[in-house]
């Protein structure tokens, strides 16, 4: 359960990171999300139609022996399937609920702090409860 939550969080961080870098979604959906099964590095578009290990493409056989190329449509549909399954899994939903809960608790604490500070700043004389 913990490991799965970590994986889902990691995926979410990757997507947010990709968005933050250039303010928009990557040109090709799987860029930065697909990982090479051989070296653990990223896989990316290697030409207009296929994905492959970036290390292999850039550094050759010495960098990574994985020279497998995957058709773009296949990589994209598999990734979407995986994302959908992870996000809609019971663990994904539980994680989302806990994150929303944390956020709400945080906001409530902040409101209490601000309210407390205001009462402190204004002083008890100005607070007329009658
Ligand atoms: Zn590789």
PDB file of C-alpha atoms and ligand atoms in Angstrom:
ATOM      1  CA  UNK A   1       0.000   0.000   0.000  1.00  0.00           C
ATOM      2  CA  UNK A   2       2.755   2.483   0.996  1.00  0.00           C
ATOM      3  CA  UNK A   3       4.859   1.525  -2.026  1.00  0.00           C
ATOM      4  CA  UNK A   4       1.885   1.962  -4.384  1.00  0.00           C
ATOM      5  CA  UNK A   5       1.114   5.368  -2.851  1.00  0.00           C
ATOM      6  CA  UNK A   6       4.738   6.325  -3.407  1.00  0.00           C
ATOM      7  CA  UNK A   7       4.547   5.263  -7.046  1.00  0.00           C
ATOM      8  CA  UNK A   8       1.330   7.231  -7.600  1.00  0.00           C
ATOM      9  CA  UNK A   9       2.798  10.287  -5.878  1.00  0.00           C
ATOM     10  CA  UNK A  10       5.947   9.945  -7.965  1.00  0.00           C
ATOM     11  CA  UNK A  11       3.879   9.855 -11.156  1.00  0.00           C
ATOM     12  CA  UNK A  12       1.940  12.902 -10.047  1.00  0.00           C
ATOM     13  CA  UNK A  13       5.191  14.752  -9.254  1.00  0.00           C
ATOM     14  CA  UNK A  14       6.516  13.871 -12.703  1.00  0.00           C
ATOM     15  CA  UNK A  15       3.423  15.283 -14.399  1.00  0.00           C
ATOM     16  CA  UNK A  16       3.471  18.449 -12.272  1.00  0.00           C
ATOM     17  CA  UNK A  17       7.206  18.835 -12.940  1.00  0.00           C
ATOM     18  CA  UNK A  18       6.660  18.555 -16.674  1.00  0.00           C
ATOM     19  CA  UNK A  19       3.915  21.177 -16.466  1.00  0.00           C
ATOM     20  CA  UNK A  20       6.019  23.525 -14.343  1.00  0.00           C
ATOM     21  CA  UNK A  21       9.045  23.324 -16.640  1.00  0.00           C
ATOM     22  CA  UNK A  22       7.376  24.877 -19.639  1.00  0.00           C
ATOM     23  CA  UNK A  23       3.893  25.762 -18.417  1.00  0.00           C
ATOM     24  CA  UNK A  24       2.203  23.318 -20.717  1.00  0.00           C
ATOM     25  CA  UNK A  25       1.925  19.612 -21.277  1.00  0.00           C
ATOM     26  CA  UNK A  26       4.876  17.952 -22.987  1.00  0.00           C
ATOM     27  CA  UNK A  27       4.524  17.865 -26.755  1.00  0.00           C
ATOM     28  CA  UNK A  28       4.320  14.102 -26.647  1.00  0.00           C
ATOM     29  CA  UNK A  29       2.382  12.627 -23.766  1.00  0.00           C
ATOM     30  CA  UNK A  30       4.842   9.963 -22.597  1.00  0.00           C
ATOM     31  CA  UNK A  31       7.938  12.205 -22.652  1.00  0.00           C
ATOM     32  CA  UNK A  32       9.416  12.011 -19.169  1.00  0.00           C
ATOM     33  CA  UNK A  33       6.843   9.475 -17.991  1.00  0.00           C
ATOM     34  CA  UNK A  34       8.132   6.368 -19.716  1.00  0.00           C
ATOM     35  CA  UNK A  35      11.154   4.745 -18.136  1.00  0.00           C
ATOM     36  CA  UNK A  36      13.633   2.379 -19.784  1.00  0.00           C
ATOM     37  CA  UNK A  37      13.331  -1.101 -18.263  1.00  0.00           C
ATOM     38  CA  UNK A  38      17.064  -1.687 -18.776  1.00  0.00           C
ATOM     39  CA  UNK A  39      18.815   1.422 -17.388  1.00  0.00           C
ATOM     40  CA  UNK A  40      15.972   3.234 -15.578  1.00  0.00           C
ATOM     41  CA  UNK A  41      16.554   6.378 -17.637  1.00  0.00           C
ATOM     42  CA  UNK A  42      13.816   8.211 -19.490  1.00  0.00           C
ATOM     43  CA  UNK A  43      12.408   7.123 -22.791  1.00  0.00           C
ATOM     44  CA  UNK A  44      11.453   9.698 -25.375  1.00  0.00           C
ATOM     45  CA  UNK A  45      10.429  10.175 -28.974  1.00  0.00           C
ATOM     46  CA  UNK A  46      13.372   9.111 -31.056  1.00  0.00           C
ATOM     47  CA  UNK A  47      11.738   9.953 -34.367  1.00  0.00           C
ATOM     48  CA  UNK A  48       8.311  11.027 -35.587  1.00  0.00           C
ATOM     49  CA  UNK A  49       6.770   7.609 -34.988  1.00  0.00           C
ATOM     50  CA  UNK A  50       8.645   5.802 -32.204  1.00  0.00           C
ATOM     51  CA  UNK A  51       9.777   5.950 -28.569  1.00  0.00           C
ATOM     52  CA  UNK A  52      13.026   4.526 -27.242  1.00  0.00           C
ATOM     53  CA  UNK A  53      15.552   4.787 -24.413  1.00  0.00           C
ATOM     54  CA  UNK A  54      17.101   8.277 -24.429  1.00  0.00           C
ATOM     55  CA  UNK A  55      20.414   6.954 -23.064  1.00  0.00           C
ATOM     56  CA  UNK A  56      20.662   4.424 -25.882  1.00  0.00           C
ATOM     57  CA  UNK A  57      19.818   7.031 -28.502  1.00  0.00           C
ATOM     58  CA  UNK A  58      22.242   9.639 -27.125  1.00  0.00           C
ATOM     59  CA  UNK A  59      25.032   7.438 -25.779  1.00  0.00           C
ATOM     60  CA  UNK A  60      24.776   4.341 -27.930  1.00  0.00           C
ATOM     61  CA  UNK A  61      25.135   0.709 -26.879  1.00  0.00           C
ATOM     62  CA  UNK A  62      27.737   1.607 -24.216  1.00  0.00           C
ATOM     63  CA  UNK A  63      25.240   3.842 -22.363  1.00  0.00           C
ATOM     64  CA  UNK A  64      22.336   1.359 -22.521  1.00  0.00           C
ATOM     65  CA  UNK A  65      21.871  -1.876 -24.430  1.00  0.00           C
ATOM     66  CA  UNK A  66      18.121  -1.374 -24.838  1.00  0.00           C
ATOM     67  CA  UNK A  67      17.653  -0.520 -28.488  1.00  0.00           C
ATOM     68  CA  UNK A  68      13.961  -1.440 -28.587  1.00  0.00           C
ATOM     69  CA  UNK A  69      11.704   1.063 -30.314  1.00  0.00           C
ATOM     70  CA  UNK A  70       7.967   1.243 -29.565  1.00  0.00           C
ATOM     71  CA  UNK A  71       5.345   2.737 -31.872  1.00  0.00           C
ATOM     72  CA  UNK A  72       4.067   6.096 -30.542  1.00  0.00           C
ATOM     73  CA  UNK A  73       0.379   5.179 -30.552  1.00  0.00           C
ATOM     74  CA  UNK A  74       1.082   1.977 -28.633  1.00  0.00           C
ATOM     75  CA  UNK A  75       3.245   3.738 -26.011  1.00  0.00           C
ATOM     76  CA  UNK A  76       0.654   6.494 -25.563  1.00  0.00           C
ATOM     77  CA  UNK A  77      -2.332   4.176 -25.213  1.00  0.00           C
ATOM     78  CA  UNK A  78      -0.464   1.931 -22.739  1.00  0.00           C
ATOM     79  CA  UNK A  79       0.565   4.945 -20.685  1.00  0.00           C
ATOM     80  CA  UNK A  80      -2.977   6.335 -20.616  1.00  0.00           C
ATOM     81  CA  UNK A  81      -4.288   2.932 -19.530  1.00  0.00           C
ATOM     82  CA  UNK A  82      -1.711   2.806 -16.746  1.00  0.00           C
ATOM     83  CA  UNK A  83      -2.387   6.379 -15.587  1.00  0.00           C
ATOM     84  CA  UNK A  84      -6.126   5.773 -15.541  1.00  0.00           C
ATOM     85  CA  UNK A  85      -5.704   2.563 -13.560  1.00  0.00           C
ATOM     86  CA  UNK A  86      -3.343   4.180 -11.020  1.00  0.00           C
ATOM     87  CA  UNK A  87      -5.406   7.327 -10.511  1.00  0.00           C
ATOM     88  CA  UNK A  88      -8.735   5.501 -10.255  1.00  0.00           C
ATOM     89  CA  UNK A  89      -7.397   2.685  -8.063  1.00  0.00           C
ATOM     90  CA  UNK A  90      -8.551   2.509  -4.414  1.00  0.00           C
ATOM     91  CA  UNK A  91      -5.034   3.612  -3.385  1.00  0.00           C
ATOM     92  CA  UNK A  92      -5.145   6.566  -5.777  1.00  0.00           C
ATOM     93  CA  UNK A  93      -8.547   7.670  -4.519  1.00  0.00           C
ATOM     94  CA  UNK A  94      -7.436   7.236  -0.870  1.00  0.00           C
ATOM     95  CA  UNK A  95      -4.327   9.308  -1.548  1.00  0.00           C
ATOM     96  CA  UNK A  96      -6.373  12.046  -3.186  1.00  0.00           C
ATOM     97  CA  UNK A  97      -8.794  12.090  -0.239  1.00  0.00           C
ATOM     98  CA  UNK A  98      -5.951  12.313   2.275  1.00  0.00           C
ATOM     99  CA  UNK A  99      -4.270  15.141   0.329  1.00  0.00           C
ATOM    100  CA  UNK A 100      -7.545  17.078   0.172  1.00  0.00           C
ATOM    101  CA  UNK A 101      -8.030  16.454   3.919  1.00  0.00           C
ATOM    102  CA  UNK A 102      -4.507  17.720   4.690  1.00  0.00           C
ATOM    103  CA  UNK A 103      -5.118  20.818   2.620  1.00  0.00           C
ATOM    104  CA  UNK A 104      -8.423  21.544   4.372  1.00  0.00           C
ATOM    105  CA  UNK A 105      -6.862  21.038   7.825  1.00  0.00           C
ATOM    106  CA  UNK A 106      -4.003  23.355   6.820  1.00  0.00           C
ATOM    107  CA  UNK A 107      -6.430  26.070   5.721  1.00  0.00           C
ATOM    108  CA  UNK A 108      -8.486  25.718   8.909  1.00  0.00           C
ATOM    109  CA  UNK A 109      -5.319  26.054  11.044  1.00  0.00           C
ATOM    110  CA  UNK A 110      -4.279  29.136   9.080  1.00  0.00           C
ATOM    111  CA  UNK A 111      -7.716  30.725   9.606  1.00  0.00           C
ATOM    112  CA  UNK A 112      -7.492  30.052  13.368  1.00  0.00           C
ATOM    113  CA  UNK A 113      -4.011  31.586  13.476  1.00  0.00           C
ATOM    114  CA  UNK A 114      -5.128  34.691  11.582  1.00  0.00           C
ATOM    115  CA  UNK A 115      -8.229  35.052  13.755  1.00  0.00           C
ATOM    116  CA  UNK A 116      -6.094  34.619  16.903  1.00  0.00           C
ATOM    117  CA  UNK A 117      -3.603  37.237  15.717  1.00  0.00           C
ATOM    118  CA  UNK A 118      -6.367  39.713  14.928  1.00  0.00           C
ATOM    119  CA  UNK A 119      -7.914  39.330  18.370  1.00  0.00           C
ATOM    120  CA  UNK A 120      -4.467  39.738  19.913  1.00  0.00           C
ATOM    121  CA  UNK A 121      -3.712  42.837  17.817  1.00  0.00           C
ATOM    122  CA  UNK A 122      -7.042  44.531  18.418  1.00  0.00           C
ATOM    123  CA  UNK A 123      -7.021  43.709  22.105  1.00  0.00           C
ATOM    124  CA  UNK A 124      -9.785  42.628  24.467  1.00  0.00           C
ATOM    125  CA  UNK A 125     -11.140  46.179  24.929  1.00  0.00           C
ATOM    126  CA  UNK A 126     -12.311  46.411  21.366  1.00  0.00           C
ATOM    127  CA  UNK A 127     -14.065  43.082  21.436  1.00  0.00           C
ATOM    128  CA  UNK A 128     -17.585  43.747  22.629  1.00  0.00           C
ATOM    129  CA  UNK A 129     -19.644  40.625  22.774  1.00  0.00           C
ATOM    130  CA  UNK A 130     -22.830  42.264  24.076  1.00  0.00           C
TER     131      UNK A 130
HETATM  132 ZN1  LIG B   1      18.027   2.440 -21.305  1.00  0.00          ZN
END
